[in-house]
Short mmCIF file of C-alpha atoms in Angstrom, two decimals:
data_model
loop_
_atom_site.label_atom_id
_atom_site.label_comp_id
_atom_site.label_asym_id
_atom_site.label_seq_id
_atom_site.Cartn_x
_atom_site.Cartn_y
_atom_site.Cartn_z
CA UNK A 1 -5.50 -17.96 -40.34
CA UNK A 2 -4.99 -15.59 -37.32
CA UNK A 3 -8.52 -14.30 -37.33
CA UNK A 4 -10.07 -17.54 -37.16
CA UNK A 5 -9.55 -18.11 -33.30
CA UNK A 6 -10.53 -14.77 -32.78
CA UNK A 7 -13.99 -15.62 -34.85
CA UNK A 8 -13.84 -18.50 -32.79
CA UNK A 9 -13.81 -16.73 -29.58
CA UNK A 10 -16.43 -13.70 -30.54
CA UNK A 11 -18.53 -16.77 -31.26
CA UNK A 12 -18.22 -18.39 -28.09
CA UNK A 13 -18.68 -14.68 -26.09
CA UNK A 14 -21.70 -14.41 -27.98
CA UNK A 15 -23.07 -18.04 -26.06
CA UNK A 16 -21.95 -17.20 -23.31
CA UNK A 17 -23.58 -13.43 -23.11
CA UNK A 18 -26.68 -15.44 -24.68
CA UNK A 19 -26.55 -17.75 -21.37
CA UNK A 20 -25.77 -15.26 -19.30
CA UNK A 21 -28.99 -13.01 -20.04
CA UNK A 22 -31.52 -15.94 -20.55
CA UNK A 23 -30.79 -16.40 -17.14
CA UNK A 24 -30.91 -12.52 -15.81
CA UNK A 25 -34.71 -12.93 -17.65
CA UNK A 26 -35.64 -16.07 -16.36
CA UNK A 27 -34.00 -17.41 -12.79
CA UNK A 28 -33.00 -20.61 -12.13
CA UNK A 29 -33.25 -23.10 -15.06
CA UNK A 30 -32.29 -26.51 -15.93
CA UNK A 31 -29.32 -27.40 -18.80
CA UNK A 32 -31.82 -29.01 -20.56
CA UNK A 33 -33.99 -25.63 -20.18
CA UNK A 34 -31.41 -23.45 -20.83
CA UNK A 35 -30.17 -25.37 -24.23
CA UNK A 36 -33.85 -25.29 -25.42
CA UNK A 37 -34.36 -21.14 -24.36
CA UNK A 38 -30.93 -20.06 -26.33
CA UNK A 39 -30.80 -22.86 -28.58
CA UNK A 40 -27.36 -23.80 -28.23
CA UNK A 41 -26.26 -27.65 -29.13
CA UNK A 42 -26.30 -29.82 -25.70
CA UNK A 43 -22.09 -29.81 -26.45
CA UNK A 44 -21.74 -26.59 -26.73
CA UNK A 45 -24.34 -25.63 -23.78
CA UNK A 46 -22.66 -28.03 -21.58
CA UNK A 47 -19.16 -26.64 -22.14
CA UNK A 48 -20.33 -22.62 -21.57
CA UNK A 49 -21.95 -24.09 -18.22
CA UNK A 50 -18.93 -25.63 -17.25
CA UNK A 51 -17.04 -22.98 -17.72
CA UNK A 52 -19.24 -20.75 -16.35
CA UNK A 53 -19.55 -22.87 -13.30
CA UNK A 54 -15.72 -22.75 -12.98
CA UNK A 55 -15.53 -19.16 -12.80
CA UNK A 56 -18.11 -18.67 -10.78
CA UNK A 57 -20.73 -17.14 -12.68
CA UNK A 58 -23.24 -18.81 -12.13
CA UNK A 59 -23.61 -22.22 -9.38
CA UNK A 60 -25.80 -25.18 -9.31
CA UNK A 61 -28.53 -25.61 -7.05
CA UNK A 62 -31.44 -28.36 -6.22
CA UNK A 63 -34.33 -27.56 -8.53
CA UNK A 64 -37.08 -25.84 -6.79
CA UNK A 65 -39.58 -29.13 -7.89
CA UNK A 66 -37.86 -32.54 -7.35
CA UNK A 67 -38.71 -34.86 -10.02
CA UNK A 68 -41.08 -38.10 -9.13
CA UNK A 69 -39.39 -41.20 -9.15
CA UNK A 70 -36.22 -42.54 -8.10
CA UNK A 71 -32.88 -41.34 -9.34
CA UNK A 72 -30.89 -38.30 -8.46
CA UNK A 73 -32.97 -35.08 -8.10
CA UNK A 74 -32.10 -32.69 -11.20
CA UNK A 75 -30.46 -29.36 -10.79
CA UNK A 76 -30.68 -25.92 -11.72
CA UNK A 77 -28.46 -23.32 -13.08
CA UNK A 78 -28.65 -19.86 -11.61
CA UNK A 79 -26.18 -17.01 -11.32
CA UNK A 80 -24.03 -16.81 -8.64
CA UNK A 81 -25.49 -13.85 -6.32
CA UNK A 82 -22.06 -13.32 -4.91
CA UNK A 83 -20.38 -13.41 -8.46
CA UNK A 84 -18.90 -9.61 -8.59
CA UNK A 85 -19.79 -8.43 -12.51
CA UNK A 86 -19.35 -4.63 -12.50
CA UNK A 87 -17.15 -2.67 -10.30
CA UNK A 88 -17.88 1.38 -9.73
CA UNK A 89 -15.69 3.72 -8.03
CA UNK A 90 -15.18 6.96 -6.88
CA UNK A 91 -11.74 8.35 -6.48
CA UNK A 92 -11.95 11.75 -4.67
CA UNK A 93 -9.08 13.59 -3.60
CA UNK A 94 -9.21 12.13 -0.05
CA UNK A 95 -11.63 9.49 0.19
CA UNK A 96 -12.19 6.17 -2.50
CA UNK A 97 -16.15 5.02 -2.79
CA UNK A 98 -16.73 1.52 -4.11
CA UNK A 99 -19.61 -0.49 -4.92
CA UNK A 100 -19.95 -4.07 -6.34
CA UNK A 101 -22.98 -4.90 -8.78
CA UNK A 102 -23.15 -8.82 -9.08
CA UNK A 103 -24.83 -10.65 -12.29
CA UNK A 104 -28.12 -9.62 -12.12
CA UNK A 105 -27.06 -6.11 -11.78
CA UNK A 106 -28.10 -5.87 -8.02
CA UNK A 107 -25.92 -3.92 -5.91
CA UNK A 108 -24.51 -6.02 -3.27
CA UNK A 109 -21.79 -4.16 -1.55
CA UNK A 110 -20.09 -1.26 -1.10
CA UNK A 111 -16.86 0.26 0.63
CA UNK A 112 -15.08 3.77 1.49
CA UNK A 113 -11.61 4.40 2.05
CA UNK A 114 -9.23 6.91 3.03
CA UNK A 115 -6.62 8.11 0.30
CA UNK A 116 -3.84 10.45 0.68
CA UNK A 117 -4.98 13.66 -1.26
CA UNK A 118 -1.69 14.03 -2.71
CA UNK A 119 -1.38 10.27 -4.31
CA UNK A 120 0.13 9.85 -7.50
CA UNK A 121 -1.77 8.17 -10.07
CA UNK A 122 0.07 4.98 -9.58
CA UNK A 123 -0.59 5.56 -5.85
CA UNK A 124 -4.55 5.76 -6.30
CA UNK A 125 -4.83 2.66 -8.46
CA UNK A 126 -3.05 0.69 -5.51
CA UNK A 127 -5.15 1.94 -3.31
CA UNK A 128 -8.44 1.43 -5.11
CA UNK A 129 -7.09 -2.65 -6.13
CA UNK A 130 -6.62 -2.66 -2.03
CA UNK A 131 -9.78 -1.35 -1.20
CA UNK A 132 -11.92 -3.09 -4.13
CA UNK A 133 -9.95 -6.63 -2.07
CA UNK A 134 -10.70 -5.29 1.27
CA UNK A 135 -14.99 -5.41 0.38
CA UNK A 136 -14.39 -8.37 -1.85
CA UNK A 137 -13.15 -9.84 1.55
CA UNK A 138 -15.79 -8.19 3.84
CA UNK A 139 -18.71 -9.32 1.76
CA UNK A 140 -17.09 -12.89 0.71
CA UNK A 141 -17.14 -11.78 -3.08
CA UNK A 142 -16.07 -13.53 -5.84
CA UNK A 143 -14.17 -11.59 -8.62
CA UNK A 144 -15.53 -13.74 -11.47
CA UNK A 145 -17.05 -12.93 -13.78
CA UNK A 146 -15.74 -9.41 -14.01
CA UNK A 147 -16.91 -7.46 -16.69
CA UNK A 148 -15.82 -3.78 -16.30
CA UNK A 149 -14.62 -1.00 -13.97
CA UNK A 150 -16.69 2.29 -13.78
CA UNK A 151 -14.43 5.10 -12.57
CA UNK A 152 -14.96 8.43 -11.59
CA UNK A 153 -12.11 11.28 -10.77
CA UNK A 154 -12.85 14.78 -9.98
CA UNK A 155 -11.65 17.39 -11.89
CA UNK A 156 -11.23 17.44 -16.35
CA UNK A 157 -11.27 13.38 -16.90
CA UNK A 158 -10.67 14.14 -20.95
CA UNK A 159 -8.21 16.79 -22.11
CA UNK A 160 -9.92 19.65 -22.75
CA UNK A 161 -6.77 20.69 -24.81
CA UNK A 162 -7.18 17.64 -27.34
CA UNK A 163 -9.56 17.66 -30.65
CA UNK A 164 -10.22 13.89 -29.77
CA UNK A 165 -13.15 14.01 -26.72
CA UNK A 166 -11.52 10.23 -26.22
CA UNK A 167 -8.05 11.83 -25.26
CA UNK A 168 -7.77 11.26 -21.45
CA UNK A 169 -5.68 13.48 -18.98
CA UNK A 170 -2.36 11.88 -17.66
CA UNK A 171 -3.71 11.24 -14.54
CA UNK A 172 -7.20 9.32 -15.81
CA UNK A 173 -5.19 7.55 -18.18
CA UNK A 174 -2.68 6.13 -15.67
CA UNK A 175 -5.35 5.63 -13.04
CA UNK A 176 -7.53 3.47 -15.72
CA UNK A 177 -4.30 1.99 -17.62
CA UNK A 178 -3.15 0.61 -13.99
CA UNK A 179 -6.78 -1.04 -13.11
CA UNK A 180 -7.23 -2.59 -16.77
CA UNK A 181 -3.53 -4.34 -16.16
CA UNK A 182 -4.31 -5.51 -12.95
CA UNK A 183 -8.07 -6.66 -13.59
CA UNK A 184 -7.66 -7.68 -16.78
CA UNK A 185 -11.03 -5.79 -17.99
CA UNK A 186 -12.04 -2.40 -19.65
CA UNK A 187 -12.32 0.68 -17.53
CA UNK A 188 -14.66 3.75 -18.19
CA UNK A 189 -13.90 6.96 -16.86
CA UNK A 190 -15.47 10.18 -16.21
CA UNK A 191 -15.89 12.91 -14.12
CA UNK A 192 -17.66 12.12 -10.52
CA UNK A 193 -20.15 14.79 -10.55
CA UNK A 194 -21.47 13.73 -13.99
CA UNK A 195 -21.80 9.95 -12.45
CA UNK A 196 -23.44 11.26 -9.65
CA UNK A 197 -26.03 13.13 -11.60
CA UNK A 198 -26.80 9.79 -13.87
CA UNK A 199 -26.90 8.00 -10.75
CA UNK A 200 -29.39 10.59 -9.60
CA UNK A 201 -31.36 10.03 -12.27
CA UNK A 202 -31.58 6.34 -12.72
CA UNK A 203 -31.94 5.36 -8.79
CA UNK A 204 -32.08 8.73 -6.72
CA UNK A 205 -34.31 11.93 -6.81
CA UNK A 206 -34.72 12.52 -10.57
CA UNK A 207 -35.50 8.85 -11.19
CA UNK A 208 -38.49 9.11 -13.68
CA UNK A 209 -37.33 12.50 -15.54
CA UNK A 210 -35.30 12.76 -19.13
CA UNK A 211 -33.86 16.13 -18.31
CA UNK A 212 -32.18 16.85 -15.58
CA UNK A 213 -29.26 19.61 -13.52
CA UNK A 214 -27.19 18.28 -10.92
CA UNK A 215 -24.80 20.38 -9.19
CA UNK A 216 -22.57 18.94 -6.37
CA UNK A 217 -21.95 21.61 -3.74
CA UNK A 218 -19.42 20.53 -1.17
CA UNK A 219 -16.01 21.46 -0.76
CA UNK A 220 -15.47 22.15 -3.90
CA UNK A 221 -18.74 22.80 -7.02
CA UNK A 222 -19.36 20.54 -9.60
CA UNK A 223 -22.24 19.25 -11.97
CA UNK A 224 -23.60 17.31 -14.51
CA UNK A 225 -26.31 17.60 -17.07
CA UNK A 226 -28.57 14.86 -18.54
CA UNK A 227 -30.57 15.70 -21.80
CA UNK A 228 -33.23 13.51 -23.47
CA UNK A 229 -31.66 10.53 -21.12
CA UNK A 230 -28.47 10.77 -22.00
CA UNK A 231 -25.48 12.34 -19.85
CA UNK A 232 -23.66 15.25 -21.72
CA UNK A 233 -20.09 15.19 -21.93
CA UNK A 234 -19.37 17.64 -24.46
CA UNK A 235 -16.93 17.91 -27.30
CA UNK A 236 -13.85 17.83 -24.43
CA UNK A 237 -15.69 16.33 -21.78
CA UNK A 238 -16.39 19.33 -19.82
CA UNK A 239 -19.49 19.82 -19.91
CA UNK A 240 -22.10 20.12 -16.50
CA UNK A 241 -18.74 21.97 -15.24
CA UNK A 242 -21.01 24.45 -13.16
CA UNK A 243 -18.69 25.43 -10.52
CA UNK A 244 -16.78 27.27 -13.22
CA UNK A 245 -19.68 29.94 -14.27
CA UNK A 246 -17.73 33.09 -14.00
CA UNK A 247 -19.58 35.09 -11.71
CA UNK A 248 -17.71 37.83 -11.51
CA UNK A 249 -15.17 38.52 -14.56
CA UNK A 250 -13.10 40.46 -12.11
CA UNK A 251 -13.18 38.21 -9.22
CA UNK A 252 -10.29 35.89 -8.16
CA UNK A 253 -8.53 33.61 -9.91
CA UNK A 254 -9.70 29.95 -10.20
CA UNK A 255 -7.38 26.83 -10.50
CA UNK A 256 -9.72 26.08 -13.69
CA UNK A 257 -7.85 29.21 -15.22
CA UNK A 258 -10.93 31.17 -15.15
CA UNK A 259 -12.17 34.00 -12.80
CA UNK A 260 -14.62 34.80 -10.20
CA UNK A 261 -16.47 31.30 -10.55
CA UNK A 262 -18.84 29.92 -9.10
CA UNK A 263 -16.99 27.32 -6.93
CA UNK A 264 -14.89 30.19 -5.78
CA UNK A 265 -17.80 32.03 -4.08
CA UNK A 266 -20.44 29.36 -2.69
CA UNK A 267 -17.80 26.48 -1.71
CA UNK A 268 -17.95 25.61 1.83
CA UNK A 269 -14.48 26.65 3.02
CA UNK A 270 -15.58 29.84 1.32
CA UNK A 271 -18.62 30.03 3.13
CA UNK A 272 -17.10 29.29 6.70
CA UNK A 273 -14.24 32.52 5.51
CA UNK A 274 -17.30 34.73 5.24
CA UNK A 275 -18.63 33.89 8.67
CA UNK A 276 -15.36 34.60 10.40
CA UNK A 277 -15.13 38.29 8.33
CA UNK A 278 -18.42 38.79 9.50
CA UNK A 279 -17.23 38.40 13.15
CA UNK A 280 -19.04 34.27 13.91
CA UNK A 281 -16.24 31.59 14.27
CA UNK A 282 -17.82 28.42 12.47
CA UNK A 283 -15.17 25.16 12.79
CA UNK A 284 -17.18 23.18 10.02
CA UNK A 285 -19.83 22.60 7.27
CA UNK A 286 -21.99 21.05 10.00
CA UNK A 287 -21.62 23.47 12.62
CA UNK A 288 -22.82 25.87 9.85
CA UNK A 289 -25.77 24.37 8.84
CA UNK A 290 -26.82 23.39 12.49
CA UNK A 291 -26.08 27.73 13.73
CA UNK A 292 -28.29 28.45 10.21
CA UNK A 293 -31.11 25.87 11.07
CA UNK A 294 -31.22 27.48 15.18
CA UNK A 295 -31.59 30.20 13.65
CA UNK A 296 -28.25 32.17 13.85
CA UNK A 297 -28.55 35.39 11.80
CA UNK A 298 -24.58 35.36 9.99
CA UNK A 299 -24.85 31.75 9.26
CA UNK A 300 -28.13 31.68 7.46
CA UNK A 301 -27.28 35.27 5.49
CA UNK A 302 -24.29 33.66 4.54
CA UNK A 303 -26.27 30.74 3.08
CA UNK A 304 -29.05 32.70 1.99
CA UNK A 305 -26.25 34.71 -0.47
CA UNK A 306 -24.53 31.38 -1.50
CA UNK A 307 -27.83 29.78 -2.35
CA UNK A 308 -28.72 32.86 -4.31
CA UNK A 309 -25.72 33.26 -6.65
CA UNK A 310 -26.37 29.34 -7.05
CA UNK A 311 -29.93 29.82 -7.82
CA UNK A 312 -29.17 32.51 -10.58
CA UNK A 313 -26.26 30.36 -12.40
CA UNK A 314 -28.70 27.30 -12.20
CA UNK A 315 -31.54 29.47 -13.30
CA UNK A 316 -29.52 30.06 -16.70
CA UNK A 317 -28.34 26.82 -16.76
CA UNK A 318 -32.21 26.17 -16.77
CA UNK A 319 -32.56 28.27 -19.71
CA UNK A 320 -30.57 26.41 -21.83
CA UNK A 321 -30.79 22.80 -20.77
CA UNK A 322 -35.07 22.78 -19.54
CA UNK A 323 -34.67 20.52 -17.42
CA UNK A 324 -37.95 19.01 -15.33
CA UNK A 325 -35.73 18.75 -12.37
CA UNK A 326 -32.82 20.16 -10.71
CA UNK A 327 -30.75 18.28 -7.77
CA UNK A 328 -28.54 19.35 -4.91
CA UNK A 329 -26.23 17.51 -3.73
CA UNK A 330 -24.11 18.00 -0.71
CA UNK A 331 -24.19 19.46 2.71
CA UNK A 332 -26.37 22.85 2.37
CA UNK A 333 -28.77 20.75 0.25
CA UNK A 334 -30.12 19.16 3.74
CA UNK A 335 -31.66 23.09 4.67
CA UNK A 336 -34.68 23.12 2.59
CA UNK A 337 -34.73 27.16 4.56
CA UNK A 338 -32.93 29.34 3.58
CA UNK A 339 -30.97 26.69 1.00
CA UNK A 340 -33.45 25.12 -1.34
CA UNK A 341 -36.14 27.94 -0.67
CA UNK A 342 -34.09 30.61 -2.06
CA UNK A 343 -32.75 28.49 -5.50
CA UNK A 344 -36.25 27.44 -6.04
CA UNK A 345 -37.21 31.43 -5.79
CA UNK A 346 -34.40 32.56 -8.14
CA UNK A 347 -34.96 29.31 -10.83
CA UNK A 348 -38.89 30.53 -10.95
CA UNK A 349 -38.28 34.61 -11.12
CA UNK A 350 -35.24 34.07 -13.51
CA UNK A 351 -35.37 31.22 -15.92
CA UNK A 352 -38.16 31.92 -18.27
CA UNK A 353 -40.77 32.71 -15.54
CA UNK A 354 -43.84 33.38 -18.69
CA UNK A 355 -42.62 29.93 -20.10
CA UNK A 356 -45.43 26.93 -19.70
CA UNK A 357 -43.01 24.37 -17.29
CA UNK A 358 -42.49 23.41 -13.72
CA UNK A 359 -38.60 22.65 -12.80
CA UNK A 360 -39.01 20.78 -9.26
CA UNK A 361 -35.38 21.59 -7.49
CA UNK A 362 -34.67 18.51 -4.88
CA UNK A 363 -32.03 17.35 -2.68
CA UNK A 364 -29.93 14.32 -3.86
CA UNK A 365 -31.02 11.28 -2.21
CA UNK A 366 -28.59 8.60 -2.84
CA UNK A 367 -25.56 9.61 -0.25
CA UNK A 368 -21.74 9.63 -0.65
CA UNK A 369 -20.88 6.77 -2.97
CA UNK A 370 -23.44 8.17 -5.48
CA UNK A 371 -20.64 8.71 -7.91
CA UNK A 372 -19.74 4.91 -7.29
CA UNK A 373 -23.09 3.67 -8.35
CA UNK A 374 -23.08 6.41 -10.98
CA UNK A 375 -19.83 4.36 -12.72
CA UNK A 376 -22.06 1.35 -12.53
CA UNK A 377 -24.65 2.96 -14.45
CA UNK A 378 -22.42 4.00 -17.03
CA UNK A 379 -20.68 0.46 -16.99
CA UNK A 380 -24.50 -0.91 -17.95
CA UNK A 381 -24.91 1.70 -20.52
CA UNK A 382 -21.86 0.60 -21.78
CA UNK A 383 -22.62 -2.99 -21.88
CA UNK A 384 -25.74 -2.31 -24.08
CA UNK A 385 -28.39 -2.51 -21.59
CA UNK A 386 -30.01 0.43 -22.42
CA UNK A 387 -32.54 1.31 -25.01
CA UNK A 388 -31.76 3.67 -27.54
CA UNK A 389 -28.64 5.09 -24.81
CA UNK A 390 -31.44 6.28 -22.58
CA UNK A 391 -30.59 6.04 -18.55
CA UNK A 392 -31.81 2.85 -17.01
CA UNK A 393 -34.93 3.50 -15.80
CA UNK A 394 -35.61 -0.77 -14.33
CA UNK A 395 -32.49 -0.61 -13.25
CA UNK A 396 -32.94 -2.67 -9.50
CA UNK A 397 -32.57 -0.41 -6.67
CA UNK A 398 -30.33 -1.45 -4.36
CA UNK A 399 -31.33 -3.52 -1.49
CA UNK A 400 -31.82 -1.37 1.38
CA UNK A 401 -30.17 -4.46 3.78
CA UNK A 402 -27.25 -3.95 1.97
CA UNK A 403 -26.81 0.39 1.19
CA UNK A 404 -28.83 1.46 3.87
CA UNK A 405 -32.15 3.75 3.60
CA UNK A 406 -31.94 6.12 0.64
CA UNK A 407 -32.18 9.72 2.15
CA UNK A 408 -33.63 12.83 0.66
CA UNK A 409 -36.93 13.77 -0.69
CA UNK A 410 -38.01 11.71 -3.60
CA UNK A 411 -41.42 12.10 -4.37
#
């Protein structure tokens, strides 16, 4: 007897998601339209729009051609542009990225947010439910219907300890566990670079391309690697961990237990170290990349070496992966001289230079909150509405009025 109201309600979700995507297709219809296009009873069609209507998924509006006659004009159903379905977010060590897809799966705001760096796990989810109210108030949101959370953390998301690639570190699982209590919806997680580089690829610079390498070069050095459409976590979700190439087997330590990586050498405070041993006080990533661009000898050596030893790791990732495109992200990416120039050079000399292919290596072009609309993609991937698990090509792009002009160089 207990699984009959559950029946009951898998039945009615199924109407409702029915509903839901006849009018994503379609636009604006009538009840009697509606009924006719998912071929629901008028009972049952009545009671999914009510309720629908109560939650605010979708609203009624005057139909767009008035009837002839006298009598009251019919009316339309249509989904609620403000209605807030998926939620992504980016929780970086000092900063929180959110953006709010509504139910046609048009991004329609976004919001950042300081964080303490330190924050506890409990600390971060309170933070994110403040800041996800704060844009909900700033863009006069409404929360219903809320399907899902997207969220990415930096760092190992699954334990790489675990045989189960589902196991979650203690700090994803508190940070998702706290959201799902307080939303009262499913959470994804990953890592932020990943989402970034699926974000990349279904909005940004590798839009268009299967195969792709994105490395996130910042502070710190992460990546992410999408193959035949589909992002690549790995057995214990870490793969597209690219920061963590041991460059040097002798080098320094690394916090990923490693040595000599990647991140260690070509991250910006690193960078910034190297100009001061080198006798050129630099306060700051941009002071760097403006001395490099005027021309400053130390600065653009410095950059010249760091985009080198980043051109040969990417140049094997290359190898293995074949990607048709490579993307930069973060703050060197904006020198196409000495930056770009130089990892295009060592991806063409190194990674199978007598092999038929072209790898085009671009900067990022979708900005900060790129792992934020990254969580969204995964929430849609998750939600079915991609073929075959492929990246979401007709994904809308967002509305520049709302995210601003998308930078970079997207051909």
């Amino acid at each position: 007897m207990s699984e009959r109201p559950d029946a009951l309600q898998r039945l009615r979700g199924a109407h409702e998601a029915a509903v839901l995507g006849e009018l994503r297709r379609s636009g604006a219809l009538s009840r009697n339209e509606l009924m006719r296009r998912v071929g629901l009873s008028r009972t049952t069609l009545f009671a999914i729009v009510s309720d629908l209507l109560g939650r605010e998924a979708v609203v009624e509006q005057s139909a767009r051609a008035r009837q002839r006659g006298r009598g009251r004009p019919p009316t339309e159903i249509t989904l609620n542009p403000c209605g807030a379905e998926l939620i992504g977010i980016e929780a970086q060590r000092g900063r929180t990225h959110i953006v709010i897809a509504n139910s046609a799966h048009d991004i329609v705001g976004r919001h950042s947010a300081p964080v303490e760096a330190g924050a506890t796990a409990e600390e971060r989810a309170d933070a994110i439910i403040a800041a996800v109210g704060d844009l909900l108030r700033e863009r006069r949101l409404a929360l219903a219907p809320l399907q899902g959370i997207g969220l990415g953390l930096p760092g190992f998301v699954q334990d790489p300890a675990s045989a189960d690639p589902r196991s979650m570190t203690p700090f994803a699982a508190h940070v998702a566990a706290a959201l799902e209590q307080y939303f009262h919806v499913p959470v994804v997680v990953d890592n932020n670079a990943r989402l970034a580089a699926l974000a990349e690829v279904t909005w940004g610079a590798a839009r268009g391309h299967f195969n792709a390498v994105y490395l996130r070069w910042s502070d710190g050095v992460g990546g992410g690697l999408v193959v035949d459409g589909r992002l690549v976590r790995g057995a214990h979700g870490t793969a597209g961990e690219i920061g963590h190439t041991s460059c040097d087997a002798s080098g320094p330590p690394c916090h990923c237990g490693g040595r000599g990586c990647l991140e260690a050498e070509i991250r910006l405070p690193a960078l910034l170290a190297r100009c001061a041993e080198r006798g050129v006080t630099v306060r700051d990533a941009d002071e760097l990349l403006v001395l490099a661009e005027s021309g400053e000898p130390t600065a653009r050596n410095v950059l010249r070496e760091a985009a080198t030893l980043a051109g040969r790791v990417l140049a094997a990732v290359a190898a293995h992966s074949d990607p048709e495109c490579i993307v930069i992200d973060g703050e060197p990416a904006a020198l196409e001289e000495p930056v770009l120039t130089t990892v295009r050079e060592q991806v063409r000399t190194l990674s199978l230079p007598t092999a038929p292919r072209d790898i085009t290596v671009r900067r990022a072009a979708l900005g900060k909150d790129a792992a934020a609309r990254g969580a969204v993609a995964l929430l849609l991937h998750a939600h079915g509405h991609g073929a075959e698990g492929r990246v979401l090509q007709p994904v809308p792009h967002p509305a520049a009025a709302v995210l601003g002009t998308v930078e970079g160089g997207r051909r």
